[in-house]
Coordinates of C-alpha atoms in Angstrom, one line a residue:
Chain B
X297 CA 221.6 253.4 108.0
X298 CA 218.1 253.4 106.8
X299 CA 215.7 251.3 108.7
X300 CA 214.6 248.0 105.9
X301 CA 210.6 249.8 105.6
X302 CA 212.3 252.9 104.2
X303 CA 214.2 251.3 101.8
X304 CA 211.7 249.2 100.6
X305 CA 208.7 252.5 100.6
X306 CA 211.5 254.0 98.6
X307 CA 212.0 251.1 96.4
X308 CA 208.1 251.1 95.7
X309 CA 208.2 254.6 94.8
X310 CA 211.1 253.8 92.2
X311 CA 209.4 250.4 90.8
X312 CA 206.1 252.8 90.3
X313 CA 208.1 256.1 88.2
X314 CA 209.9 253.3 86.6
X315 CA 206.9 251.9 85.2
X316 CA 205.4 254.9 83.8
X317 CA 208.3 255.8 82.1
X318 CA 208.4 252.5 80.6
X319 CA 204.7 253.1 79.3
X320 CA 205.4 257.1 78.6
X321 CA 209.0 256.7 76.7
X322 CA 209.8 253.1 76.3
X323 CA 212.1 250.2 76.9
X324 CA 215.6 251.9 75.2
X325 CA 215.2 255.3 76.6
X326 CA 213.8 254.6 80.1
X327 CA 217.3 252.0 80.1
X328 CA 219.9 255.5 80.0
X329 CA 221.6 256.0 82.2
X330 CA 220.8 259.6 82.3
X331 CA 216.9 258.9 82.9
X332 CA 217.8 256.4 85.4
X333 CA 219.5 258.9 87.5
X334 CA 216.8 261.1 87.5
X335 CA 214.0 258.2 88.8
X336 CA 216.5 257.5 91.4
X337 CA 216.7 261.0 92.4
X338 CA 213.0 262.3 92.1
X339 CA 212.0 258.7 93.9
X340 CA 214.1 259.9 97.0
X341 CA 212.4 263.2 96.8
X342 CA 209.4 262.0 97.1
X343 CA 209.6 259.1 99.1
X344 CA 210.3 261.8 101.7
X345 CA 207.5 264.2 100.9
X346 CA 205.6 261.5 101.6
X347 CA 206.6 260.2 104.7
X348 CA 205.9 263.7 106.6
X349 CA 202.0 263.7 108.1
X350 CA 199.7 266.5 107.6
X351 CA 196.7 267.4 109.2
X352 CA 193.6 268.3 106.5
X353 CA 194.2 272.0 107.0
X354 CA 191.1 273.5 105.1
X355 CA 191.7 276.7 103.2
X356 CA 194.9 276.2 102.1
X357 CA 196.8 279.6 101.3
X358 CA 198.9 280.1 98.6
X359 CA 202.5 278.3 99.7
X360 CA 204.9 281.9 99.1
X361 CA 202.6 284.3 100.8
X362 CA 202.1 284.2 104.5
Chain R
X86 CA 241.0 309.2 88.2
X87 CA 240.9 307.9 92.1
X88 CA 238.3 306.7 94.4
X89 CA 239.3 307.1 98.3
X90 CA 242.4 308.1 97.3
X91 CA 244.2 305.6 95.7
X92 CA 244.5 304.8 91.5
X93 CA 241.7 302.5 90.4
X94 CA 242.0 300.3 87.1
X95 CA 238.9 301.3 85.6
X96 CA 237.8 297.5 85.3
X97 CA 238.3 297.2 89.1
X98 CA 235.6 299.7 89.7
X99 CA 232.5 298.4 91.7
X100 CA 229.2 300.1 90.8
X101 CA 228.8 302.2 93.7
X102 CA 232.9 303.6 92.8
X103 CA 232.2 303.8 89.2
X104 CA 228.8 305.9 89.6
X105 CA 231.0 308.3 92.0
X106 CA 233.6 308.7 90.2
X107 CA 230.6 309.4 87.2
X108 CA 228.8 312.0 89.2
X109 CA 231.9 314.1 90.3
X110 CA 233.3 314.1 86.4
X111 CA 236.2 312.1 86.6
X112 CA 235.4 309.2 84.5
X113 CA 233.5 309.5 81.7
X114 CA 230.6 306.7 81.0
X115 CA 231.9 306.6 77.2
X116 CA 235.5 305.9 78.5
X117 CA 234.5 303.2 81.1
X118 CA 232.3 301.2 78.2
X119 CA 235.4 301.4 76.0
X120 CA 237.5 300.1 78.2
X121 CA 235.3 297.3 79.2
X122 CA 234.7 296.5 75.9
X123 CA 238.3 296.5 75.1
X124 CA 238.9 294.3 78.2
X125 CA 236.5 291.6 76.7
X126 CA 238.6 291.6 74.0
X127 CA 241.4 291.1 75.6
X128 CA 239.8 288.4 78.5
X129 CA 236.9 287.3 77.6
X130 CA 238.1 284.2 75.0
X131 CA 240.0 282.9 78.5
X132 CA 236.4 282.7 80.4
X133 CA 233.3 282.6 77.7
X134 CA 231.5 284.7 80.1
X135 CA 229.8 287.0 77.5
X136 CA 227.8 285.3 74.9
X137 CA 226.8 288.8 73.3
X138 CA 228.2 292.1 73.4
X139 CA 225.5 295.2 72.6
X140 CA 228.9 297.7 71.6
X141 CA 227.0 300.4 69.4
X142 CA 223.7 300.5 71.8
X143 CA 226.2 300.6 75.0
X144 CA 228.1 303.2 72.9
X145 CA 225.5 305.5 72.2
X146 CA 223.4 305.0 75.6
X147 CA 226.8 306.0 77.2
X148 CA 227.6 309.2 75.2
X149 CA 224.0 310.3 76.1
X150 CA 224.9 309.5 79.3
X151 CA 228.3 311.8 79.5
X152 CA 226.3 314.7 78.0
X153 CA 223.2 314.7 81.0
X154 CA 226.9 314.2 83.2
X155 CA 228.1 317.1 81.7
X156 CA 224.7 319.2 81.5
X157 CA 225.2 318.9 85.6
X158 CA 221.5 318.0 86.5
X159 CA 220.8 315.6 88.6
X160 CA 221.8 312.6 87.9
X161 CA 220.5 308.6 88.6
X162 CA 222.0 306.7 91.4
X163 CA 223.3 303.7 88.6
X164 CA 223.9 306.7 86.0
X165 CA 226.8 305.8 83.3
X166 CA 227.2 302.1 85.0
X167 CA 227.6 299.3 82.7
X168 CA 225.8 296.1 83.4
X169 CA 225.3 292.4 81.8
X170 CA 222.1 290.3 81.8
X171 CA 222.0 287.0 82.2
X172 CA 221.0 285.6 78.9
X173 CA 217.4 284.1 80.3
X174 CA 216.3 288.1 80.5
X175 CA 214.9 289.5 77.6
X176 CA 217.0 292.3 75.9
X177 CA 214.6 294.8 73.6
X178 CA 216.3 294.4 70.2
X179 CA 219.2 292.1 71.8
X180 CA 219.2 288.3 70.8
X181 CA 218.3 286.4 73.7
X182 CA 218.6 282.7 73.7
X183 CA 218.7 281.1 77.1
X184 CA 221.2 278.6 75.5
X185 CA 218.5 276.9 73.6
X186 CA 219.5 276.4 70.1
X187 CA 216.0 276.7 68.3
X188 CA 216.2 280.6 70.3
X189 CA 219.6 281.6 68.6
X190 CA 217.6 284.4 66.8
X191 CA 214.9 285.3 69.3
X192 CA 215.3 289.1 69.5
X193 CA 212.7 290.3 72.8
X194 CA 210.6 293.8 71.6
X195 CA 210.8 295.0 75.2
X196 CA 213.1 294.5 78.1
X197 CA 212.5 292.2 80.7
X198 CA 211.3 294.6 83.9
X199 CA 214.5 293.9 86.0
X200 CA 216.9 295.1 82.9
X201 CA 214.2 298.0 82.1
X202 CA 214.5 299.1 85.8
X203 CA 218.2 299.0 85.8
X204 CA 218.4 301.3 82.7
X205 CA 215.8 303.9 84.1
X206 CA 218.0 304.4 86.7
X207 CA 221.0 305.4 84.7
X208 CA 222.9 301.4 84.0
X209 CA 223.6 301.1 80.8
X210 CA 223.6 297.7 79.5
X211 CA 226.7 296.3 77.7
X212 CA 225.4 292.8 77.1
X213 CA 224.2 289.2 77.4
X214 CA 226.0 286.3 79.7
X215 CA 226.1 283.2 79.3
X216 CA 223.6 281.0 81.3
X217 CA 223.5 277.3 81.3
X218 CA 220.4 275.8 79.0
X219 CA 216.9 277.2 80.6
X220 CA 219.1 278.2 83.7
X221 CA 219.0 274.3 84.6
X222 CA 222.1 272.3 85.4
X223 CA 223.7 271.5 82.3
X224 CA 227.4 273.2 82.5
X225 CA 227.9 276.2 80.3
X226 CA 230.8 276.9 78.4
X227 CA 231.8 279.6 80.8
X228 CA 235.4 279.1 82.5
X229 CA 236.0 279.5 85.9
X230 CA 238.6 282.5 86.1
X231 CA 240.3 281.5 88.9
X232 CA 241.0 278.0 87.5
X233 CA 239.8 276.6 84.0
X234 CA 239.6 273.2 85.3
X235 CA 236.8 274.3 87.5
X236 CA 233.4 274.8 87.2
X237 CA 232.0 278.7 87.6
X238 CA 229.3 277.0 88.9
X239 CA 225.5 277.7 87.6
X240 CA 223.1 278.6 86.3
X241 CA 224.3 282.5 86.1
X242 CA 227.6 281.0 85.1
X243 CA 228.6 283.8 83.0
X244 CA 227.4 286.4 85.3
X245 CA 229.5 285.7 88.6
X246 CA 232.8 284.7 86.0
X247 CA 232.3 288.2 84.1
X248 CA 232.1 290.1 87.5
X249 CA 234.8 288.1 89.1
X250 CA 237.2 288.6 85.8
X251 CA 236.6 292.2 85.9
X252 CA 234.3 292.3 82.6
X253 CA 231.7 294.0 83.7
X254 CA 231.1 295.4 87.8
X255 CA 227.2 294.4 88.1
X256 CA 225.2 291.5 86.3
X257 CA 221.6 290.5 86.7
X258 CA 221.4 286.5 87.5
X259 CA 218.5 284.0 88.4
X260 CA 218.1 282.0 91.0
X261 CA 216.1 278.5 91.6
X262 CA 217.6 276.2 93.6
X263 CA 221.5 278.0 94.1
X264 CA 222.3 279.7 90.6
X265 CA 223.5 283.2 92.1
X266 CA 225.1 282.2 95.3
X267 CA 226.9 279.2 94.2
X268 CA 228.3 280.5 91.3
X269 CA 228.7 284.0 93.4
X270 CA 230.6 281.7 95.9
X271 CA 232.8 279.7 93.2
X272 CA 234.0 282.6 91.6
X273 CA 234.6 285.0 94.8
X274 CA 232.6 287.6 93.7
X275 CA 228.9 288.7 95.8
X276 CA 225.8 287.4 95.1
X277 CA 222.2 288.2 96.8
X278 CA 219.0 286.8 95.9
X279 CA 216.5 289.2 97.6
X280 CA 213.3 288.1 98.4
X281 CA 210.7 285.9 96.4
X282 CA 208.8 288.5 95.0
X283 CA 210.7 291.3 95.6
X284 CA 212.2 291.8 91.9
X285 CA 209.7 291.2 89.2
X286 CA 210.6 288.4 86.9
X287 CA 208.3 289.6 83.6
X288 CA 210.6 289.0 81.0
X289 CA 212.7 286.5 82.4
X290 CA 212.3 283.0 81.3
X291 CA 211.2 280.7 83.9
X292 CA 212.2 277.0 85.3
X293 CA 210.0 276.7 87.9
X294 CA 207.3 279.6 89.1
X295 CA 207.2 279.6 92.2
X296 CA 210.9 279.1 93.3
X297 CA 212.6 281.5 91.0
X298 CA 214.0 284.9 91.9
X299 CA 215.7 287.3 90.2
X300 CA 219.2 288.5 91.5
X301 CA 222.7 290.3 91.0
X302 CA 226.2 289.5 91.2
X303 CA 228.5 292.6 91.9
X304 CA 231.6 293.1 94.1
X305 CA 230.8 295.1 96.8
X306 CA 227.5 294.5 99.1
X307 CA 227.3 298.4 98.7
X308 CA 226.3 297.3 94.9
X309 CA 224.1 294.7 96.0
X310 CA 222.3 298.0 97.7
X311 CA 222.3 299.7 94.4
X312 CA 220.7 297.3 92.8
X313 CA 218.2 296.6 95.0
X314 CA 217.0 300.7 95.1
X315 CA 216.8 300.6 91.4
X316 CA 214.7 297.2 91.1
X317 CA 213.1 296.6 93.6
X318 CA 209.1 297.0 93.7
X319 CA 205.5 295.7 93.2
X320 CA 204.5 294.9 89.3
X321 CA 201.1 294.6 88.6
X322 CA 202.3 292.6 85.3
X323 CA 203.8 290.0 87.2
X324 CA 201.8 287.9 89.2
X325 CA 204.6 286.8 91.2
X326 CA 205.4 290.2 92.2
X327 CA 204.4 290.8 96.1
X328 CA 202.9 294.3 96.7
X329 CA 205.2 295.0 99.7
X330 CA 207.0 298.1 100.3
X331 CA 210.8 298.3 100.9
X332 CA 211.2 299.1 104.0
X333 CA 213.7 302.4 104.1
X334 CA 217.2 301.4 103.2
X335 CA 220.0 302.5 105.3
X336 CA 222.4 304.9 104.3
X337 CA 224.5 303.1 101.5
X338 CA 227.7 305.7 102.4
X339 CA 227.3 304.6 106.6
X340 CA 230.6 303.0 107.3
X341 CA 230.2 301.7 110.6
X342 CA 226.9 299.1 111.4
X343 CA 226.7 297.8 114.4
X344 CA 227.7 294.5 115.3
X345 CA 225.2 291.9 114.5
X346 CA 223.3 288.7 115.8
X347 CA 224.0 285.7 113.4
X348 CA 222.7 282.4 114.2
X349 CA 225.7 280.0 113.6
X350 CA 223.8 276.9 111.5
X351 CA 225.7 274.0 113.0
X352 CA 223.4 271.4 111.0
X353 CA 224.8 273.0 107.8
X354 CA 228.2 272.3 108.4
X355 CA 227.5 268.2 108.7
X356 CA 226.9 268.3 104.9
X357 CA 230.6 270.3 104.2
X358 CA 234.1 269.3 103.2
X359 CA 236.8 269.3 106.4
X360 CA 238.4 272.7 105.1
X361 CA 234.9 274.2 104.5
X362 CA 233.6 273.5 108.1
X363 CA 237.4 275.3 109.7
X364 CA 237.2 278.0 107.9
X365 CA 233.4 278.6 108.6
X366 CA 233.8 278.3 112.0
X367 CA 236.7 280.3 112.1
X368 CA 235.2 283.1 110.7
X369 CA 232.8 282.5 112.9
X370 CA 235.6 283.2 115.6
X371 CA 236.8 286.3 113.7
X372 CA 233.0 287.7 113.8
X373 CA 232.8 287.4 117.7
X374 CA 236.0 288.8 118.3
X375 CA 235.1 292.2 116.6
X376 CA 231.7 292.0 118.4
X377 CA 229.1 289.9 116.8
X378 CA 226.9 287.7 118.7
X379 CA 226.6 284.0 117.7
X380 CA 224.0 281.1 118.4
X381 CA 223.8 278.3 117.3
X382 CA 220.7 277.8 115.7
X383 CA 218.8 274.9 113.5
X384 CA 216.4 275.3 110.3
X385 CA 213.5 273.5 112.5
X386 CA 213.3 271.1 110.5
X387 CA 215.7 268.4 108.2
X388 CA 217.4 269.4 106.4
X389 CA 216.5 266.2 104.2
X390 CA 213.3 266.9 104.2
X391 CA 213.7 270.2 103.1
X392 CA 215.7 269.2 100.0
X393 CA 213.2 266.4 99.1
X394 CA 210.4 269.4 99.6
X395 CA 212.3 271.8 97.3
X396 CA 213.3 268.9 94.5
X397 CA 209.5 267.6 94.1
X398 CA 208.5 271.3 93.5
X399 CA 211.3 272.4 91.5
X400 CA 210.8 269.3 89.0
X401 CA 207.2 269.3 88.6
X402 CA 206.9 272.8 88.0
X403 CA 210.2 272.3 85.7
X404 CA 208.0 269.9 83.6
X405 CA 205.1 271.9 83.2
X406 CA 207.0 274.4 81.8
X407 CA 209.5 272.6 79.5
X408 CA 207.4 269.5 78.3
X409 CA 205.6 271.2 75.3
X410 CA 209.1 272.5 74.5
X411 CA 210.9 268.8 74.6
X412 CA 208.0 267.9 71.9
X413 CA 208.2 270.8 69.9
X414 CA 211.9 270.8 69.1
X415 CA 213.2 267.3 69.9
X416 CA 217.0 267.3 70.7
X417 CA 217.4 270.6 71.3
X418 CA 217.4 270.2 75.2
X419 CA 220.2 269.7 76.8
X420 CA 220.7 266.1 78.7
X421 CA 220.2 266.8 82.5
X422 CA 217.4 269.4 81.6
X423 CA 215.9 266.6 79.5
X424 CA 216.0 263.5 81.7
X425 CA 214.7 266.3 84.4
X426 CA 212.2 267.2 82.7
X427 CA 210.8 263.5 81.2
X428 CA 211.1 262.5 85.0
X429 CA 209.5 265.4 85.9
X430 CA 206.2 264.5 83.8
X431 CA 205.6 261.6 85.8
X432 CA 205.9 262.8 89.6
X433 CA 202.4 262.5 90.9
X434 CA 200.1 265.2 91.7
X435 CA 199.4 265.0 95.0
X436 CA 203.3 264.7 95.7
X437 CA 203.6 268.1 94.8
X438 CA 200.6 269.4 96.4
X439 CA 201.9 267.8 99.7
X440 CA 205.5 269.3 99.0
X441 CA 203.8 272.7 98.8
X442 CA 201.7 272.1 101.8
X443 CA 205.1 271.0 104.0
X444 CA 206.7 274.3 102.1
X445 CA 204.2 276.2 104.4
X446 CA 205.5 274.1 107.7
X447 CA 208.9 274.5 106.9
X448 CA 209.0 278.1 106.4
X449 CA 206.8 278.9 109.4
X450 CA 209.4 277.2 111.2
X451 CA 212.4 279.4 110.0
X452 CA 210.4 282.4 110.4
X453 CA 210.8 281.3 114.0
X454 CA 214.5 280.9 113.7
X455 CA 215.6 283.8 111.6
X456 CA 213.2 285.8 114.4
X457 CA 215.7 286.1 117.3
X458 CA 218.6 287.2 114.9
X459 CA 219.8 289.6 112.3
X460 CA 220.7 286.8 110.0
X461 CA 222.1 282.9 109.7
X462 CA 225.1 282.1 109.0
X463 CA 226.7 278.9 107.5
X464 CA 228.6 278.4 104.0
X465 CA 227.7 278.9 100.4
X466 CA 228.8 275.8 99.4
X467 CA 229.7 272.7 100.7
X468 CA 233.2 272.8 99.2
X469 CA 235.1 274.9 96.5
X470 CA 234.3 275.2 92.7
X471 CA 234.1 271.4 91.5
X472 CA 235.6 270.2 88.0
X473 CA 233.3 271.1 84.9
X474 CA 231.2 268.0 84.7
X475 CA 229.0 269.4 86.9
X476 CA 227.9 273.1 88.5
X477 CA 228.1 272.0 91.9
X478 CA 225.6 271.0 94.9
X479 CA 223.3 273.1 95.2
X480 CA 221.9 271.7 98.9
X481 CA 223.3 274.5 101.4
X482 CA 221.5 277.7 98.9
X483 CA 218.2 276.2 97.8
X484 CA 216.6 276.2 101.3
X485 CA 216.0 279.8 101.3
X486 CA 215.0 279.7 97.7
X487 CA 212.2 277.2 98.8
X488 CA 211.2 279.5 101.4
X489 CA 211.5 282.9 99.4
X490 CA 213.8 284.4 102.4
X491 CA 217.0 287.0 100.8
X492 CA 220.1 285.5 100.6
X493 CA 223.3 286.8 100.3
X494 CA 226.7 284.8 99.3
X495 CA 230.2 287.2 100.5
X496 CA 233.8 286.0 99.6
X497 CA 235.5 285.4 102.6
X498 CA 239.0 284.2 101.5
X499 CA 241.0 281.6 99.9
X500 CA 241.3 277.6 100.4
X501 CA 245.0 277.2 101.7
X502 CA 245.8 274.2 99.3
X503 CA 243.8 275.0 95.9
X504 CA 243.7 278.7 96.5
X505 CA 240.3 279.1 95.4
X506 CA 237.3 280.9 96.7
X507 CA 235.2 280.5 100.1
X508 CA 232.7 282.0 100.7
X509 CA 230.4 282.1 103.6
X510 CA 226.1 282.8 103.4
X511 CA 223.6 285.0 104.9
X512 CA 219.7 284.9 105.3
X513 CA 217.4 287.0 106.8
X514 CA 213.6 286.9 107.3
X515 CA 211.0 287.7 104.2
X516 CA 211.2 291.3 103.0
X517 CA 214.0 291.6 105.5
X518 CA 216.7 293.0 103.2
X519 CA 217.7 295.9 104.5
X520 CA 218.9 294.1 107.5
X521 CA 220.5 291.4 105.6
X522 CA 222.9 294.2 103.4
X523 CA 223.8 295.7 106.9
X524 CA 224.5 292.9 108.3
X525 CA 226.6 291.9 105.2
X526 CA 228.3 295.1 105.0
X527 CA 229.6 294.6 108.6
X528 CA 230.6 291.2 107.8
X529 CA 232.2 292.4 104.7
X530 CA 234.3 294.7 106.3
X531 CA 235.5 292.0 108.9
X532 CA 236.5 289.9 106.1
X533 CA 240.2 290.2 103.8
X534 CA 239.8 291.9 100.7
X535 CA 238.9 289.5 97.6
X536 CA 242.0 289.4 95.3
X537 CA 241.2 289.2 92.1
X538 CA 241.6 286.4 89.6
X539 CA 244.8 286.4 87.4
X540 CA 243.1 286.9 83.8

């Protein structure tokens, strides 16, 4: 089970995409089901991203090419 | 007409057979496109796989084709073999539509550099399959031929159904997150994503730049060979396209590789069904009885983490390149792609540039695993072919799509209750390919023979 300061980073996350999609497509189609699935999804995603630290690396290389 | 002997339905050819069977005179290029076309007749209403056939172009190309056979010169090593394209790669004077309705009459000038390469050396292409919408997750018509009821999996839906139904012995297919192995998997046919880079995608229509790879579906790893020869290599018109040699490719005709070192990925099997995770590890079992060495190995990192990396990436870049679309023909997008893409518009920047930045850590880290072996091993998919409401979970393939390492999906039998496909995976290291087909051809040989589907 997820510790309680994940789930409520997570939530955060949600609550913020939920917003703008509210202010980008409205009350009726931010409500589908469909789009809802999606904020859950992409709020996971990068809930995670976010969690992982990073040293400032300086010259950052492109991400495919070694 | 015979290949090692014994009487070959022209249909069951692979592409390696078929070009043999070509070069020595005994089956004609016109004869094999007429019977392929005929088959689609006959088949193709029971699995959708083809949304456009090129008959008179085939046709022609293939009676040129018997004449340079007959002429006795020297001939290409694809010469008289029939393909189909994935309908996401542009066909010169061939509608092609991605599944996008405001497309429907979008004829492409010029060929899309994968499709041009296959034709220069000696495929002749036979005609468009059917993708799912933009190559996104939005099931396609496309029937699975080993059962209706199930998905072929996507987005190269009509690919791996056309190979596996014996319509066609080769198809070009894309891959972002799991489009060619999944669907490869599903339909128990072989599919093999080489590396990013390694196939030029000018042409092609993209989902997301930096993730997407162009790939084949065939029957025979041999083919997967073939097709790398013929389209592999740098393109100075794609800026994708890495200026990396390929590396000298072992003789395709070698029966007998030595046993490899395969790195059993133990973490993978946590995230399969109960029948998947048995008959992975008692491949595994098989493998080390006919001499391969096996280690359990790990991806160095989670493999939640790595999902979350790829899913940021994949949907921003998914945006960028669909939002202008979404706005210029309003419900024409299909509704997964649509939601994906809306959602997609919103994901903030630095979340992507911190994805891309962990991309870098996370592939560093499988270089390190993949180093002390000739390839991983763990399963396609995490179970067989779902029902049609979906194209299935991508999770196990778009790892190595994230980093840009070649992948390679092989059949490897039948689920005991359903009777459907398994299949099992293998990835090797960047630019490594030629190790991953050998390794893949010893496997393949380990493995029973791939019945094919009753269509």
């Amino acid at each position: 089970m997820a510790p309680q300061s994940d789930n409520a980073a997570r939530q955060a996350v949600l609550e913020e995409l939920t917003r703008s999609a509210l202010d980008t497509y409205g009350e009726e189609r931010s409500g589908e089901a469909r789009l809802q699935v999606a904020l859950g999804a992409a709020a996971t995603a990068v809930w995670r991203v976010s969690q992982e630290t990073l040293e400032p690396l300086g010259p950052e290389p492109l991400p495919t090419h070694d | 007409m015979t290949e090692a002997g014994q009487a070959t339905a022209l249909h069951e050819l692979t592409a390696g057979q078929a070009a043999r069977l070509i070069r020595s005179g005994e089956v004609s290029p016109v004869e094999l496109v007429e019977h392929l076309l005929r088959r689609a007749e006959a088949v193709d209403g029971q699995v959708q796989a083809w949304v456009k056939l090129d008959p008179e172009r085939a046709l022609a190309t293939a009676r040129a084709a018997e004449q340079l056979a007959r002429d006795g010169i020297e001939l290409p090593p694809l010469h008289g073999v029939p393909f189909g394209a994935k309908d996401i790669f542009d066909s010169a004077g061939l509608t092609t539509a991605a599944s996008f309705r405001p497309y429907a009459s979008r004829v492409p000038t010029v060929d899309a550099e994968a499709v041009a390469r296959l034709k220069r050396s000696g495929a002749i292409l036979l005609g468009k399959m059917v993708t799912t919408q933009f190559a996104h997750a939005d099931p396609s018509v496309t029937r699975n031929p080993w059962d209706a009821a199930r998905t072929p999996g996507g987005s190269s839906s009509g690919s791996a159904a056309g190979v596996a139904a014996r319509l066609v012995p080769l198809a070009l297919g894309s891959q972002t997150a799991g489009s060619i192995l999944r669907p490869a998997a599903y339909n128990g046919v072989v599919g093999f994503k080489p590396s990013y880079g390694r196939v030029s995608k000018r042409g092609v229509f993209p989902l997301a730049w930096t993730l997407d790879h162009v790939g084949i579906l065939a029957r025979s790893v041999e083919d997967c060979g073939l097709f790398l020869a013929a389209a592999a290599g740098h393109d100075p018109a794609d800026p994708a396209s890495a200026n990396q040699p390929l590396p000298q490719m072992e003789d395709a005709s070698e029966r007998d590789p030595a046993p490899p070192r395969l790195g059993l990925l133990h973490e993978a099997l946590q995230h399969v069904a109960p029948q998947v995770r048995a008959h992975l590890l008692d491949v595994a079992a098989r493998f080390e009885a006919a001499g391969a060495r096996i280690e359990e190995l790990t991806l160095g990192e989670p493999l939640d983490l790595i999902l979350a990396v790829h899913h940021t990436i994949m949907q921003t870049e998914a945006a960028a390149t669909h939002w202008q679309l979404l706005e210029q023909y309003p419900g024409s997008h299909q509704p997964r792609l649509r939601a994906y893409v809306e959602v997609g518009r919103l994901l903030p920047g630095v979340a992507y540039l911190h994805a891309q930045r962990l991309r870098r850590r996370i592939r560093a880290s499988m270089r390190q695993t993949l180093g002390t072996v000739d390839a991983l091993l763990l399963p396609t998919a995490s179970d067989v072919a779902p029902t049609r409401e979906t194209t299935g979970d991508p999770s196990l393939q778009a790892p190595f799509s994230l980093v840009g390492y070649p992948s390679l999906s092989l059949p490897s039998g039948l689920s005991e209750t359903e009777q459907l496909p398994m299949a099992i995976q293998l990835v090797s290291g960047a630019w490594q390919e030629p190790r991953l087909l050998l390794t893949a051809r010893w496997c393949e040989a380990q493995l029973p023979a791939m019945p094919a589907p009753a269509v």
